[in-house]
Amino acid sequence: HYPIICVDNQKCYDVLFTWSDHFSKMLNEYYQSRKTFIVGYPSTDYLDKYVDQANRIRKIHSDKFIITFNDNTYFNDGPVSEESYNSFYSLALEILEEFENTIIYFKPKRSNHFKTYLKNHKKLEKFLDQERVHILISDHSRSKVPPTFPALFSDLVIGLGLSTTTIESTISGALSYNIISQSVFKNNDFYQNGLDKVVFNTKKSARKAIDKAITQKDNDIYLKSLEYYKILDSFMDQNAKTRISKGLLEILDNKLMIN
């Protein structure tokens, strides 16, 4: 979902299932598909499996404001520099120091990168010892904790870069913010419309929005955020599978399309 300098494959599909009109335009720009079905974000089937566990965690921190920080791997699979990665976690430290009522869960995308960060930033150890910081990490360096799980017990989810994490979190009912590089996303509709609302390109603007969410804890902020996330997912629900099924039936009934 970001401008790739070198396109190594051209996606020429006869039929597309896309999340929204936004993605339909992007994918049909250079090769027009025969048929495009707009169905919303499809990967939410696992959500129900984590509700009970999430409720238990929420109960433990019932009087706290819970934030989940979802990082994005730098260098090898995303437009995130090491500097941005470090700045992302320094933002979390600032929040912990200023707001005593906050609990932060870190969900690293790659455990090996996070362990390296942790080794070089001892300041976090104090908050780990105080149990104000918790780490959601998988055993294998290339596996990950599903985004919906922390979203179900969090008051706020913050993602580095733009990925499926914040979409899943928003669908799950959590207010979700994206911290994104301006140079990468400046021509992106979601970036332009959501800037300083759900998308932030400076630490200062992000802090202002986070501080407001912590101090006001106003559900209107979440409801207003849906306006911008609908650019990425037209429906913002868990019914994409039903719309996909209807699309597949239409394809099977349409012999001209298949032939």
mmCIF file of C-alpha atoms in Angstrom:
data_model
loop_
_atom_site.group_PDB
_atom_site.id
_atom_site.type_symbol
_atom_site.label_atom_id
_atom_site.label_comp_id
_atom_site.label_asym_id
_atom_site.label_seq_id
_atom_site.Cartn_x
_atom_site.Cartn_y
_atom_site.Cartn_z
ATOM 1 C CA HIS A 1 0.000 0.000 0.000
ATOM 2 C CA TYR A 2 2.923 2.332 -0.492
ATOM 3 C CA PRO A 3 4.768 3.463 -3.637
ATOM 4 C CA ILE A 4 7.247 0.752 -4.548
ATOM 5 C CA ILE A 5 10.318 2.022 -6.362
ATOM 6 C CA CYS A 6 10.737 -1.132 -8.431
ATOM 7 C CA VAL A 7 7.628 -3.026 -9.509
ATOM 8 C CA ASP A 8 8.710 -6.639 -9.880
ATOM 9 C CA ASN A 9 5.368 -8.004 -11.033
ATOM 10 C CA GLN A 10 2.314 -6.598 -12.777
ATOM 11 C CA LYS A 11 -0.975 -7.721 -11.224
ATOM 12 C CA CYS A 12 -3.144 -8.600 -14.208
ATOM 13 C CA TYR A 13 -6.267 -10.244 -12.841
ATOM 14 C CA ASP A 14 -9.542 -11.097 -14.550
ATOM 15 C CA VAL A 15 -11.447 -10.794 -11.275
ATOM 16 C CA LEU A 16 -10.547 -8.687 -8.242
ATOM 17 C CA PHE A 17 -11.884 -8.767 -4.691
ATOM 18 C CA THR A 18 -10.814 -5.496 -3.095
ATOM 19 C CA TRP A 19 -11.411 -3.814 0.265
ATOM 20 C CA SER A 20 -12.767 -0.544 -1.122
ATOM 21 C CA ASP A 21 -13.065 1.730 -4.132
ATOM 22 C CA HIS A 22 -9.690 3.190 -3.103
ATOM 23 C CA PHE A 23 -7.940 -0.132 -3.774
ATOM 24 C CA SER A 24 -10.079 -0.844 -6.815
ATOM 25 C CA LYS A 25 -8.754 2.315 -8.481
ATOM 26 C CA MET A 26 -5.170 1.479 -7.560
ATOM 27 C CA LEU A 27 -5.280 -2.095 -8.850
ATOM 28 C CA ASN A 28 -7.226 -1.290 -12.020
ATOM 29 C CA GLU A 29 -5.067 1.693 -12.980
ATOM 30 C CA TYR A 30 -2.740 -0.146 -15.355
ATOM 31 C CA TYR A 31 -4.753 -3.262 -16.134
ATOM 32 C CA GLN A 32 -8.529 -3.188 -16.107
ATOM 33 C CA SER A 33 -10.040 -6.366 -14.665
ATOM 34 C CA ARG A 34 -13.210 -7.812 -16.132
ATOM 35 C CA LYS A 35 -14.964 -7.566 -12.791
ATOM 36 C CA THR A 36 -14.112 -6.007 -9.432
ATOM 37 C CA PHE A 37 -15.986 -6.888 -6.261
ATOM 38 C CA ILE A 38 -15.657 -4.492 -3.325
ATOM 39 C CA VAL A 39 -15.982 -6.671 -0.237
ATOM 40 C CA GLY A 40 -14.127 -5.036 2.673
ATOM 41 C CA TYR A 41 -11.212 -6.372 4.686
ATOM 42 C CA PRO A 42 -11.550 -10.181 4.794
ATOM 43 C CA SER A 43 -9.185 -11.450 7.513
ATOM 44 C CA THR A 44 -11.301 -11.174 10.661
ATOM 45 C CA ASP A 45 -12.521 -14.765 11.068
ATOM 46 C CA TYR A 46 -10.171 -15.408 13.986
ATOM 47 C CA LEU A 47 -11.469 -12.500 16.110
ATOM 48 C CA ASP A 48 -13.893 -14.509 18.279
ATOM 49 C CA LYS A 49 -11.134 -16.864 19.423
ATOM 50 C CA TYR A 50 -9.462 -14.096 21.435
ATOM 51 C CA VAL A 51 -12.432 -12.407 23.095
ATOM 52 C CA ASP A 52 -12.305 -14.308 26.406
ATOM 53 C CA GLN A 53 -8.555 -13.896 26.842
ATOM 54 C CA ALA A 54 -8.779 -10.215 25.936
ATOM 55 C CA ASN A 55 -11.565 -9.700 28.481
ATOM 56 C CA ARG A 56 -9.398 -11.223 31.213
ATOM 57 C CA ILE A 57 -6.567 -8.803 30.441
ATOM 58 C CA ARG A 58 -8.963 -5.866 30.331
ATOM 59 C CA LYS A 59 -10.265 -6.865 33.772
ATOM 60 C CA ILE A 60 -6.729 -6.936 35.224
ATOM 61 C CA HIS A 61 -6.176 -3.347 34.037
ATOM 62 C CA SER A 62 -9.748 -2.167 34.571
ATOM 63 C CA ASP A 63 -8.721 1.230 35.952
ATOM 64 C CA LYS A 64 -5.936 1.880 33.414
ATOM 65 C CA PHE A 65 -5.676 3.352 29.932
ATOM 66 C CA ILE A 66 -4.195 0.614 27.732
ATOM 67 C CA ILE A 67 -2.222 1.399 24.584
ATOM 68 C CA THR A 68 -0.795 -1.144 22.164
ATOM 69 C CA PHE A 69 2.199 -0.171 20.048
ATOM 70 C CA ASN A 70 2.536 -2.215 16.847
ATOM 71 C CA ASP A 71 5.882 -1.679 15.177
ATOM 72 C CA ASN A 72 6.805 -2.422 11.575
ATOM 73 C CA THR A 73 10.001 -4.077 10.476
ATOM 74 C CA TYR A 74 12.642 -1.752 9.135
ATOM 75 C CA PHE A 75 14.964 -2.419 6.177
ATOM 76 C CA ASN A 76 13.704 -5.741 4.810
ATOM 77 C CA ASP A 77 9.960 -5.486 4.268
ATOM 78 C CA GLY A 78 8.639 -1.998 4.799
ATOM 79 C CA PRO A 79 9.214 1.720 4.351
ATOM 80 C CA VAL A 80 10.410 2.160 7.938
ATOM 81 C CA SER A 81 13.909 3.361 8.760
ATOM 82 C CA GLU A 82 15.803 2.338 11.863
ATOM 83 C CA GLU A 83 15.541 5.948 13.058
ATOM 84 C CA SER A 84 11.735 5.846 12.745
ATOM 85 C CA TYR A 85 11.680 2.519 14.555
ATOM 86 C CA ASN A 86 13.657 3.896 17.503
ATOM 87 C CA SER A 87 11.613 7.105 17.572
ATOM 88 C CA PHE A 88 8.424 5.036 17.719
ATOM 89 C CA TYR A 89 9.523 3.363 20.939
ATOM 90 C CA SER A 90 10.863 6.587 22.426
ATOM 91 C CA LEU A 91 7.342 7.979 21.978
ATOM 92 C CA ALA A 92 6.033 5.113 24.117
ATOM 93 C CA LEU A 93 8.575 5.925 26.822
ATOM 94 C CA GLU A 94 7.495 9.572 26.861
ATOM 95 C CA ILE A 95 3.863 8.546 27.382
ATOM 96 C CA LEU A 96 4.773 6.162 30.213
ATOM 97 C CA GLU A 97 6.728 8.875 31.985
ATOM 98 C CA GLU A 98 3.996 11.493 31.666
ATOM 99 C CA PHE A 99 0.852 9.428 32.279
ATOM 100 C CA GLU A 100 1.076 7.157 35.326
ATOM 101 C CA ASN A 101 -2.318 5.653 34.579
ATOM 102 C CA THR A 102 -1.184 4.125 31.281
ATOM 103 C CA ILE A 103 -0.268 0.525 30.551
ATOM 104 C CA ILE A 104 1.506 -0.196 27.270
ATOM 105 C CA TYR A 105 1.614 -3.444 25.351
ATOM 106 C CA PHE A 106 4.310 -3.757 22.693
ATOM 107 C CA LYS A 107 3.548 -6.030 19.745
ATOM 108 C CA PRO A 108 6.770 -6.300 17.721
ATOM 109 C CA LYS A 109 6.491 -7.504 14.156
ATOM 110 C CA ARG A 110 9.896 -9.196 14.401
ATOM 111 C CA SER A 111 11.080 -10.307 17.830
ATOM 112 C CA ASN A 112 14.774 -10.222 16.889
ATOM 113 C CA HIS A 113 14.636 -6.495 16.030
ATOM 114 C CA PHE A 114 12.786 -5.691 19.239
ATOM 115 C CA LYS A 115 15.218 -7.682 21.387
ATOM 116 C CA THR A 116 18.068 -5.701 19.857
ATOM 117 C CA TYR A 117 16.263 -2.461 20.662
ATOM 118 C CA LEU A 118 15.587 -3.604 24.223
ATOM 119 C CA LYS A 119 19.234 -4.512 24.767
ATOM 120 C CA ASN A 120 20.320 -0.990 23.783
ATOM 121 C CA HIS A 121 17.604 0.909 25.666
ATOM 122 C CA LYS A 122 17.731 -0.068 29.334
ATOM 123 C CA LYS A 123 15.209 2.613 30.282
ATOM 124 C CA LEU A 124 12.407 0.219 29.387
ATOM 125 C CA GLU A 125 13.474 -2.283 32.038
ATOM 126 C CA LYS A 126 12.084 -0.092 34.826
ATOM 127 C CA PHE A 127 8.629 -0.123 33.277
ATOM 128 C CA LEU A 128 8.844 -3.856 32.601
ATOM 129 C CA ASP A 129 9.673 -4.431 36.268
ATOM 130 C CA GLN A 130 6.728 -2.231 37.285
ATOM 131 C CA GLU A 131 4.482 -4.214 34.907
ATOM 132 C CA ARG A 132 3.480 -1.031 33.133
ATOM 133 C CA VAL A 133 4.963 -2.502 29.954
ATOM 134 C CA HIS A 134 4.029 -5.918 28.576
ATOM 135 C CA ILE A 135 5.437 -7.569 25.485
ATOM 136 C CA LEU A 136 3.332 -9.623 23.101
ATOM 137 C CA ILE A 137 5.853 -11.739 21.318
ATOM 138 C CA SER A 138 5.808 -15.117 19.589
ATOM 139 C CA ASP A 139 8.327 -17.880 20.072
ATOM 140 C CA HIS A 140 9.496 -17.795 16.472
ATOM 141 C CA SER A 141 11.195 -14.685 15.096
ATOM 142 C CA ARG A 142 9.018 -14.670 11.968
ATOM 143 C CA SER A 143 5.644 -15.380 13.600
ATOM 144 C CA LYS A 144 3.424 -12.724 15.121
ATOM 145 C CA VAL A 145 0.582 -12.117 17.538
ATOM 146 C CA PRO A 146 -2.694 -11.408 15.667
ATOM 147 C CA PRO A 147 -3.506 -7.647 15.709
ATOM 148 C CA THR A 148 -7.073 -8.163 16.872
ATOM 149 C CA PHE A 149 -6.017 -9.743 20.176
ATOM 150 C CA PRO A 150 -4.495 -6.603 21.784
ATOM 151 C CA ALA A 151 -7.042 -4.390 20.015
ATOM 152 C CA LEU A 152 -9.837 -6.134 21.911
ATOM 153 C CA PHE A 153 -8.474 -5.022 25.280
ATOM 154 C CA SER A 154 -6.833 -1.714 24.273
ATOM 155 C CA ASP A 155 -8.197 1.818 24.514
ATOM 156 C CA LEU A 156 -5.806 2.934 21.773
ATOM 157 C CA VAL A 157 -3.739 1.159 19.120
ATOM 158 C CA ILE A 158 -0.778 2.845 17.467
ATOM 159 C CA GLY A 159 0.843 1.452 14.327
ATOM 160 C CA LEU A 160 4.161 2.352 12.767
ATOM 161 C CA GLY A 161 3.717 2.747 9.026
ATOM 162 C CA LEU A 162 0.475 1.717 7.374
ATOM 163 C CA SER A 163 -0.508 -1.931 7.489
ATOM 164 C CA THR A 164 -3.449 -4.236 8.120
ATOM 165 C CA THR A 165 -2.855 -3.874 11.863
ATOM 166 C CA THR A 166 -4.794 -0.626 12.260
ATOM 167 C CA ILE A 167 -7.612 -1.758 9.964
ATOM 168 C CA GLU A 168 -8.107 -4.937 12.008
ATOM 169 C CA SER A 169 -7.861 -2.977 15.243
ATOM 170 C CA THR A 170 -10.451 -0.427 14.110
ATOM 171 C CA ILE A 171 -12.861 -3.156 13.000
ATOM 172 C CA SER A 172 -12.351 -4.729 16.441
ATOM 173 C CA GLY A 173 -13.530 -1.502 18.073
ATOM 174 C CA ALA A 174 -10.242 0.143 19.106
ATOM 175 C CA LEU A 175 -9.289 3.709 18.288
ATOM 176 C CA SER A 176 -6.274 3.322 15.981
ATOM 177 C CA TYR A 177 -3.595 5.777 14.875
ATOM 178 C CA ASN A 178 -0.908 5.482 12.198
ATOM 179 C CA ILE A 179 2.530 7.087 12.380
ATOM 180 C CA ILE A 180 3.723 7.409 8.794
ATOM 181 C CA SER A 181 6.543 8.999 6.851
ATOM 182 C CA GLN A 182 5.275 11.957 4.813
ATOM 183 C CA SER A 183 7.710 11.303 1.968
ATOM 184 C CA VAL A 184 6.308 7.804 1.461
ATOM 185 C CA PHE A 185 2.580 8.457 1.667
ATOM 186 C CA LYS A 186 2.059 12.091 0.644
ATOM 187 C CA ASN A 187 0.111 11.205 -2.552
ATOM 188 C CA ASN A 188 -2.046 8.598 -0.827
ATOM 189 C CA ASP A 189 -5.774 9.400 -0.355
ATOM 190 C CA PHE A 190 -5.897 7.853 3.102
ATOM 191 C CA TYR A 191 -2.862 9.867 4.159
ATOM 192 C CA GLN A 192 -4.224 13.127 2.769
ATOM 193 C CA ASN A 193 -7.716 12.775 4.252
ATOM 194 C CA GLY A 194 -6.685 11.253 7.557
ATOM 195 C CA LEU A 195 -3.718 13.545 8.283
ATOM 196 C CA ASP A 196 -3.794 14.795 11.876
ATOM 197 C CA LYS A 197 -6.975 12.770 12.414
ATOM 198 C CA VAL A 198 -5.822 9.122 12.303
ATOM 199 C CA VAL A 199 -2.526 9.626 10.440
ATOM 200 C CA PHE A 200 0.400 11.528 11.951
ATOM 201 C CA ASN A 201 3.730 12.404 10.347
ATOM 202 C CA THR A 202 5.452 14.058 13.325
ATOM 203 C CA LYS A 203 5.956 13.055 16.932
ATOM 204 C CA LYS A 204 4.449 16.381 18.025
ATOM 205 C CA SER A 205 1.156 15.836 16.172
ATOM 206 C CA ALA A 206 0.993 12.217 17.344
ATOM 207 C CA ARG A 207 1.572 13.234 20.959
ATOM 208 C CA LYS A 208 -1.208 15.818 20.772
ATOM 209 C CA ALA A 209 -3.702 13.198 19.557
ATOM 210 C CA ILE A 210 -2.539 10.550 22.038
ATOM 211 C CA ASP A 211 -2.701 12.990 24.944
ATOM 212 C CA LYS A 212 -6.266 13.907 23.962
ATOM 213 C CA ALA A 213 -7.304 10.253 23.770
ATOM 214 C CA ILE A 214 -5.837 9.546 27.239
ATOM 215 C CA THR A 215 -7.229 12.595 29.009
ATOM 216 C CA GLN A 216 -10.672 12.706 27.370
ATOM 217 C CA LYS A 217 -11.312 9.017 26.698
ATOM 218 C CA ASP A 218 -14.108 10.174 24.409
ATOM 219 C CA ASN A 219 -15.754 7.535 22.219
ATOM 220 C CA ASP A 220 -16.616 10.232 19.676
ATOM 221 C CA ILE A 221 -12.950 10.171 18.636
ATOM 222 C CA TYR A 222 -13.333 6.518 17.640
ATOM 223 C CA LEU A 223 -16.619 7.107 15.812
ATOM 224 C CA LYS A 224 -15.097 10.008 13.872
ATOM 225 C CA SER A 225 -12.084 7.858 12.939
ATOM 226 C CA LEU A 226 -14.348 5.449 11.030
ATOM 227 C CA GLU A 227 -14.929 8.147 8.394
ATOM 228 C CA TYR A 228 -11.264 7.933 7.390
ATOM 229 C CA TYR A 229 -10.835 4.169 7.680
ATOM 230 C CA LYS A 230 -13.783 3.697 5.327
ATOM 231 C CA ILE A 231 -11.441 4.942 2.610
ATOM 232 C CA LEU A 232 -9.553 1.674 3.095
ATOM 233 C CA ASP A 233 -12.544 -0.534 3.932
ATOM 234 C CA SER A 234 -15.961 0.547 2.710
ATOM 235 C CA PHE A 235 -17.845 -1.522 5.281
ATOM 236 C CA MET A 236 -15.746 -1.722 8.489
ATOM 237 C CA ASP A 237 -17.472 -4.920 9.604
ATOM 238 C CA GLN A 238 -16.773 -8.638 9.764
ATOM 239 C CA ASN A 239 -18.980 -9.652 6.832
ATOM 240 C CA ALA A 240 -16.482 -9.663 3.966
ATOM 241 C CA LYS A 241 -16.788 -13.457 3.711
ATOM 242 C CA THR A 242 -20.524 -13.125 2.925
ATOM 243 C CA ARG A 243 -19.835 -10.585 0.169
ATOM 244 C CA ILE A 244 -17.020 -12.766 -1.223
ATOM 245 C CA SER A 245 -19.398 -15.755 -1.326
ATOM 246 C CA LYS A 246 -21.970 -13.743 -3.255
ATOM 247 C CA GLY A 247 -19.267 -12.617 -5.678
ATOM 248 C CA LEU A 248 -18.112 -16.185 -6.263
ATOM 249 C CA LEU A 249 -21.702 -17.267 -6.931
ATOM 250 C CA GLU A 250 -22.077 -14.464 -9.463
ATOM 251 C CA ILE A 251 -18.902 -15.633 -11.227
ATOM 252 C CA LEU A 252 -20.112 -19.247 -11.328
ATOM 253 C CA ASP A 253 -23.476 -18.145 -12.748
ATOM 254 C CA ASN A 254 -21.831 -15.959 -15.390
ATOM 255 C CA LYS A 255 -20.557 -18.263 -18.115
ATOM 256 C CA LEU A 256 -19.448 -15.353 -20.305
ATOM 257 C CA MET A 257 -17.133 -14.123 -17.552
ATOM 258 C CA ILE A 258 -15.588 -17.564 -17.058
ATOM 259 C CA ASN A 259 -15.168 -18.225 -20.786
#
